[in-house]
Coordinates of N, CA and C in Angstrom, one line a residue:
M262 N 131.9 118.4 -60.4 CA 130.7 117.5 -60.4 C 130.1 117.7 -59.0
Q263 N 128.8 117.7 -58.9 CA 128.2 117.6 -57.6 C 127.1 116.6 -57.7
L264 N 127.1 115.7 -56.8 CA 126.0 114.7 -56.7 C 124.8 115.2 -56.1
T265 N 123.6 114.7 -56.4 CA 122.4 115.1 -55.8 C 122.3 114.6 -54.4
A266 N 121.5 115.2 -53.5 CA 121.3 114.7 -52.2 C 120.8 113.2 -52.3
Y267 N 120.0 112.9 -53.3 CA 119.4 111.6 -53.5 C 120.5 110.6 -53.5
T268 N 121.5 110.8 -54.4 CA 122.7 109.9 -54.5 C 123.5 109.9 -53.2
D269 N 123.7 111.0 -52.6 CA 124.4 111.0 -51.3 C 123.7 110.1 -50.3
Y270 N 122.4 110.2 -50.2 CA 121.6 109.4 -49.2 C 121.6 108.0 -49.6
A271 N 121.6 107.7 -50.9 CA 121.7 106.3 -51.4 C 123.0 105.7 -51.0
L272 N 124.1 106.4 -51.1 CA 125.4 105.9 -50.7 C 125.4 105.7 -49.2
R273 N 124.8 106.6 -48.5 CA 124.8 106.4 -47.0 C 124.0 105.2 -46.6
V274 N 122.9 104.9 -47.3 CA 122.1 103.7 -47.0 C 122.9 102.5 -47.2
L275 N 123.6 102.4 -48.3 CA 124.5 101.3 -48.6 C 125.6 101.2 -47.6
I276 N 126.2 102.3 -47.2 CA 127.3 102.2 -46.2 C 126.7 101.7 -44.9
F277 N 125.5 102.1 -44.5 CA 124.9 101.7 -43.2 C 124.7 100.2 -43.3
L278 N 124.2 99.7 -44.4 CA 123.9 98.3 -44.6 C 125.2 97.5 -44.6
A279 N 126.3 98.0 -45.2 CA 127.5 97.3 -45.3 C 128.2 97.2 -43.9
V280 N 128.1 98.2 -43.1 CA 128.7 98.1 -41.7 C 127.8 97.3 -40.8
H281 N 126.6 97.0 -41.1 CA 125.7 96.1 -40.3 C 125.3 94.9 -41.1
E282 N 126.3 94.3 -41.8 CA 126.0 93.1 -42.7 C 125.5 91.9 -41.9
D283 N 125.8 91.9 -40.6 CA 125.5 90.8 -39.8 C 124.0 90.7 -39.3
R284 N 123.2 91.7 -39.7 CA 121.8 91.8 -39.3 C 121.0 92.6 -40.3
L285 N 119.7 92.5 -40.2 CA 118.7 93.3 -41.0 C 118.6 94.7 -40.3
V286 N 118.5 95.6 -41.1 CA 118.4 97.0 -40.7 C 117.1 97.6 -41.1
T287 N 116.5 98.5 -40.3 CA 115.3 99.2 -40.7 C 115.5 100.6 -41.2
I288 N 114.6 101.1 -42.0 CA 114.6 102.4 -42.5 C 114.6 103.4 -41.3
A289 N 113.9 103.1 -40.3 CA 113.8 104.0 -39.1 C 115.2 104.2 -38.5
E290 N 116.0 103.1 -38.4 CA 117.3 103.2 -37.8 C 118.2 104.1 -38.6
M291 N 118.1 103.9 -39.9 CA 119.0 104.8 -40.8 C 118.5 106.2 -40.8
A292 N 117.2 106.4 -40.8 CA 116.7 107.8 -40.7 C 117.2 108.5 -39.4
S293 N 117.2 107.8 -38.3 CA 117.6 108.3 -37.1 C 119.1 108.6 -37.1
A294 N 119.9 107.6 -37.6 CA 121.4 107.8 -37.6 C 121.8 108.9 -38.4
Y295 N 121.2 109.2 -39.5 CA 121.6 110.2 -40.5 C 120.8 111.5 -40.4
D296 N 119.7 111.5 -39.5 CA 118.8 112.6 -39.4 C 118.2 113.0 -40.8
I297 N 117.7 111.9 -41.4 CA 117.0 112.1 -42.7 C 115.6 111.6 -42.6
S298 N 114.7 112.2 -43.3 CA 113.3 111.8 -43.3 C 113.1 110.4 -43.7
K299 N 112.3 109.7 -43.0 CA 112.0 108.3 -43.3 C 111.3 108.2 -44.7
N300 N 110.4 109.1 -45.0 CA 109.7 109.1 -46.2 C 110.7 109.2 -47.4
H301 N 111.7 110.1 -47.2 CA 112.7 110.3 -48.3 C 113.5 109.0 -48.4
L302 N 113.9 108.4 -47.3 CA 114.7 107.2 -47.4 C 113.9 106.0 -48.0
M303 N 112.6 106.0 -47.8 CA 111.7 104.9 -48.4 C 111.8 105.0 -49.9
K304 N 111.8 106.2 -50.5 CA 111.9 106.3 -51.9 C 113.2 105.8 -52.4
I305 N 114.3 106.1 -51.7 CA 115.6 105.7 -52.1 C 115.8 104.2 -51.9
V306 N 115.3 103.7 -50.8 CA 115.4 102.2 -50.6 C 114.6 101.5 -51.7
H307 N 113.5 102.0 -52.1 CA 112.7 101.4 -53.1 C 113.5 101.2 -54.4
Q308 N 114.1 102.3 -54.8 CA 114.9 102.3 -56.0 C 116.1 101.4 -55.9
L309 N 116.8 101.5 -54.8 CA 118.0 100.6 -54.6 C 117.6 99.1 -54.6
G310 N 116.4 98.8 -54.1 CA 115.8 97.4 -54.2 C 115.5 97.1 -55.7
Q311 N 114.9 98.0 -56.4 CA 114.6 97.7 -57.8 C 115.9 97.4 -58.6
E312 N 117.0 98.2 -58.3 CA 118.3 98.0 -59.0 C 119.0 96.8 -58.5
G313 N 118.6 96.1 -57.4 CA 119.3 95.0 -56.9 C 120.4 95.3 -56.0
F314 N 120.6 96.5 -55.6 CA 121.6 96.9 -54.6 C 121.3 96.4 -53.2
I315 N 120.0 96.4 -52.9 CA 119.6 95.9 -51.6 C 118.4 94.9 -51.7
E316 N 118.2 94.1 -50.7 CA 117.1 93.2 -50.6 C 116.2 93.6 -49.4
T317 N 114.9 93.4 -49.5 CA 114.0 93.7 -48.4 C 113.5 92.4 -47.9
V318 N 113.4 92.3 -46.6 CA 112.8 91.1 -46.0 C 111.5 91.6 -45.3
R319 N 110.4 91.2 -45.7 CA 109.1 91.7 -45.2 C 108.7 90.9 -44.0
G320 N 107.7 91.5 -43.3 CA 107.1 90.8 -42.1 C 107.8 91.1 -40.8
R321 N 107.3 90.5 -39.8 CA 107.8 90.7 -38.4 C 109.3 90.4 -38.4
G322 N 110.1 91.3 -37.9 CA 111.5 91.0 -37.8 C 112.2 91.3 -39.1
G323 N 111.5 91.9 -40.1 CA 112.0 92.1 -41.4 C 113.0 93.3 -41.4
G324 N 113.5 93.6 -42.5 CA 114.4 94.8 -42.7 C 115.1 94.8 -44.0
L325 N 116.2 95.4 -44.0 CA 117.0 95.6 -45.3 C 118.4 95.0 -45.1
K326 N 118.9 94.5 -46.2 CA 120.3 94.0 -46.3 C 120.8 94.3 -47.7
L327 N 122.1 94.2 -47.8 CA 122.7 94.4 -49.1 C 122.3 93.3 -50.1
G328 N 122.2 93.6 -51.4 CA 121.8 92.6 -52.4 C 122.9 91.7 -52.8
S329 N 124.1 92.2 -52.5 CA 125.3 91.4 -52.8 C 126.5 91.9 -51.9
S330 N 127.6 91.2 -51.9 CA 128.7 91.6 -51.0 C 129.2 93.0 -51.4
P331 N 129.7 93.7 -50.4 CA 130.2 95.1 -50.7 C 131.3 95.1 -51.7
E332 N 132.0 94.0 -51.8 CA 133.1 93.9 -52.8 C 132.6 93.9 -54.3
R333 N 131.3 93.6 -54.4 CA 130.7 93.5 -55.8 C 130.0 94.8 -56.2
L334 N 129.8 95.7 -55.2 CA 129.0 96.9 -55.5 C 130.0 98.1 -55.9
K335 N 130.1 98.4 -57.2 CA 131.0 99.4 -57.6 C 130.3 100.8 -57.4
L336 N 131.0 101.7 -56.9 CA 130.5 103.1 -56.7 C 130.0 103.7 -58.0
G337 N 130.7 103.5 -59.1 CA 130.3 104.1 -60.4 C 128.9 103.6 -60.8
D338 N 128.7 102.3 -60.6 CA 127.4 101.7 -60.9 C 126.3 102.4 -60.1
I339 N 126.5 102.5 -58.8 CA 125.5 103.1 -57.9 C 125.2 104.5 -58.3
V340 N 126.2 105.3 -58.5 CA 126.0 106.7 -58.9 C 125.3 106.8 -60.3
R341 N 125.7 106.0 -61.2 CA 125.0 106.1 -62.5 C 123.5 105.8 -62.4
K342 N 123.1 104.9 -61.5 CA 121.7 104.5 -61.3 C 120.9 105.5 -60.5
T343 N 121.6 106.3 -59.7 CA 120.8 107.2 -58.8 C 120.8 108.6 -59.2
E344 N 121.8 109.0 -60.1 CA 121.8 110.4 -60.6 C 120.8 110.5 -61.8
P345 N 120.0 111.5 -61.8 CA 119.1 111.7 -62.9 C 119.7 111.9 -64.3
H346 N 120.9 112.5 -64.3 CA 121.6 112.8 -65.5 C 123.0 113.3 -65.2
F347 N 123.8 113.5 -66.2 CA 125.1 114.0 -66.0 C 125.3 115.2 -66.9
H348 N 124.3 116.0 -67.0 CA 124.4 117.2 -67.8 C 125.1 118.3 -67.0
V349 N 126.4 118.3 -67.1 CA 127.2 119.2 -66.3 C 126.9 120.7 -66.6
V350 N 126.7 120.9 -67.9 CA 126.3 122.3 -68.3 C 125.1 122.1 -69.3
E351 N 124.5 123.2 -69.6 CA 123.3 123.3 -70.5 C 123.5 122.6 -71.8
C352 N 124.6 122.7 -72.4 CA 124.8 122.2 -73.8 C 125.0 120.7 -73.8
F353 N 125.0 120.0 -72.7 CA 125.1 118.6 -72.7 C 123.7 118.0 -73.0
H354 N 122.7 118.8 -72.9 CA 121.3 118.3 -73.2 C 120.8 119.0 -74.4
Q355 N 120.9 118.5 -75.5 CA 120.5 119.1 -76.8 C 119.1 119.6 -76.8
P356 N 118.1 118.9 -76.3 CA 116.7 119.4 -76.4 C 116.5 120.7 -75.7
T357 N 117.2 121.0 -74.7 CA 117.0 122.2 -73.9 C 118.2 123.2 -74.0
N358 N 119.1 122.9 -74.8 CA 120.3 123.7 -75.0 C 119.9 125.0 -75.7
R359 N 120.2 126.2 -75.0 CA 119.9 127.5 -75.6 C 121.2 128.3 -75.7
C360 N 122.3 127.7 -75.5 CA 123.6 128.5 -75.5 C 124.0 128.8 -77.0
P361 N 124.1 130.0 -77.3 CA 124.4 130.4 -78.7 C 125.8 130.1 -79.2
I362 N 126.7 129.8 -78.3 CA 128.1 129.5 -78.7 C 128.4 128.0 -78.8
S363 N 127.4 127.2 -78.5 CA 127.6 125.7 -78.5 C 128.3 125.2 -79.8
P364 N 127.9 125.6 -81.0 CA 128.5 125.0 -82.2 C 130.0 125.2 -82.3
A365 N 130.5 126.3 -81.7 CA 131.9 126.6 -81.8 C 132.7 126.4 -80.5
C366 N 132.0 126.2 -79.4 CA 132.7 126.2 -78.1 C 133.3 124.8 -77.8
G367 N 134.5 124.8 -77.2 CA 135.2 123.6 -76.8 C 135.0 123.2 -75.4
L368 N 134.2 124.0 -74.6 CA 134.0 123.7 -73.2 C 133.3 122.3 -73.0
A369 N 132.3 122.0 -73.8 CA 131.6 120.7 -73.6 C 132.5 119.5 -73.7
S370 N 133.4 119.5 -74.6 CA 134.3 118.4 -74.7 C 135.2 118.3 -73.5
V371 N 135.7 119.4 -73.0 CA 136.5 119.4 -71.8 C 135.7 118.9 -70.6
L372 N 134.5 119.4 -70.4 CA 133.7 119.0 -69.3 C 133.3 117.6 -69.4
G373 N 133.0 117.1 -70.7 CA 132.7 115.7 -70.9 C 133.8 114.8 -70.5
E374 N 135.0 115.2 -70.8 CA 136.2 114.4 -70.5 C 136.3 114.4 -68.9
A375 N 136.1 115.5 -68.3 CA 136.2 115.6 -66.8 C 135.1 114.7 -66.2
R376 N 133.9 114.7 -66.7 CA 132.8 113.8 -66.2 C 133.2 112.4 -66.3
D377 N 133.7 112.0 -67.5 CA 134.1 110.6 -67.7 C 135.2 110.2 -66.8
A378 N 136.1 111.1 -66.5 CA 137.2 110.8 -65.6 C 136.7 110.6 -64.1
F379 N 135.7 111.4 -63.8 CA 135.1 111.3 -62.5 C 134.4 110.0 -62.3
L380 N 133.7 109.5 -63.3 CA 133.0 108.2 -63.2 C 134.0 107.1 -63.3
A381 N 135.1 107.3 -64.0 CA 136.1 106.2 -64.1 C 136.8 106.0 -62.8
V382 N 137.0 107.1 -62.0 CA 137.6 106.9 -60.6 C 136.6 106.2 -59.8
L383 N 135.3 106.5 -59.8 CA 134.3 105.8 -59.0 C 134.2 104.3 -59.4
D384 N 134.4 104.0 -60.7 CA 134.4 102.6 -61.1 C 135.6 101.8 -60.5
R385 N 136.6 102.5 -60.1 CA 137.7 101.7 -59.5 C 137.5 101.3 -58.0
Y386 N 136.4 101.8 -57.4 CA 136.2 101.6 -56.0 C 134.8 100.9 -55.8
T387 N 134.8 100.1 -54.7 CA 133.6 99.4 -54.4 C 133.1 99.9 -53.0
L388 N 132.0 99.4 -52.6 CA 131.4 99.7 -51.3 C 132.4 99.3 -50.2
A389 N 133.0 98.1 -50.4 CA 133.9 97.6 -49.4 C 135.1 98.5 -49.2
D390 N 135.5 99.2 -50.2 CA 136.7 100.1 -50.1 C 136.4 101.3 -49.2
I391 N 135.1 101.7 -49.1 CA 134.8 102.9 -48.3 C 134.3 102.6 -46.9
V392 N 134.2 101.3 -46.6 CA 133.7 100.9 -45.3 C 134.8 100.1 -44.5
Q393 N 136.0 100.3 -44.8 CA 137.1 99.6 -44.2 C 137.2 99.9 -42.7
E394 N 136.7 101.1 -42.3 CA 136.8 101.5 -40.9 C 135.5 101.1 -40.2
K395 N 135.0 99.9 -40.3 CA 133.7 99.5 -39.8 C 133.4 99.9 -38.3
P396 N 134.4 99.5 -37.4 CA 134.1 99.9 -36.0 C 133.9 101.4 -35.8
A397 N 134.7 102.2 -36.4 CA 134.6 103.6 -36.3 C 133.3 104.1 -36.9
L398 N 132.9 103.6 -38.0 CA 131.6 104.0 -38.7 C 130.4 103.6 -37.8
I399 N 130.5 102.4 -37.2 CA 129.4 102.0 -36.3 C 129.3 102.9 -35.1
R400 N 130.4 103.2 -34.5 CA 130.4 104.1 -33.3 C 129.8 105.5 -33.7
L401 N 130.2 106.0 -34.9 CA 129.7 107.3 -35.3 C 128.2 107.3 -35.6
L402 N 127.7 106.2 -36.2 CA 126.3 106.1 -36.5 C 125.5 105.9 -35.2
E403 N 126.0 105.3 -34.2 CA 125.3 105.0 -33.0 C 125.3 106.2 -32.0
T404 N 126.1 107.2 -32.2 CA 126.2 108.3 -31.3 C 125.2 109.4 -31.7
R405 N 124.4 109.2 -32.7 CA 123.5 110.2 -33.2 C 122.2 110.1 -32.4

């Protein structure tokens, strides 16, 4: 499995917010820390807000914060909401499948099982699990 850059960046946004839970964060801060385009992050932040993963505070002194505690944000839920699809191979998407051996091939079921296992592992972890080293993460993000 390979996640899109969009999902990678969405996870980075949530990690940044989790390690800075004590204050509001700006998109500009995150863009600078990760060396990612502000415009790209704005699209990601917008979707994360629509999904309830983050909250935005408008106005002077505004910014972003997590929509709930890191312990409640399951990685599997985040990945499912940010990935456009989980078509590991062509035959996973019937409308565009042109593989001639699909009717007799067992690869799709094996890869489907692997995809489900991948997501099941992500479901066992929360955002809190991956930000346990907060001081180290903060230092790394500030040195950019």
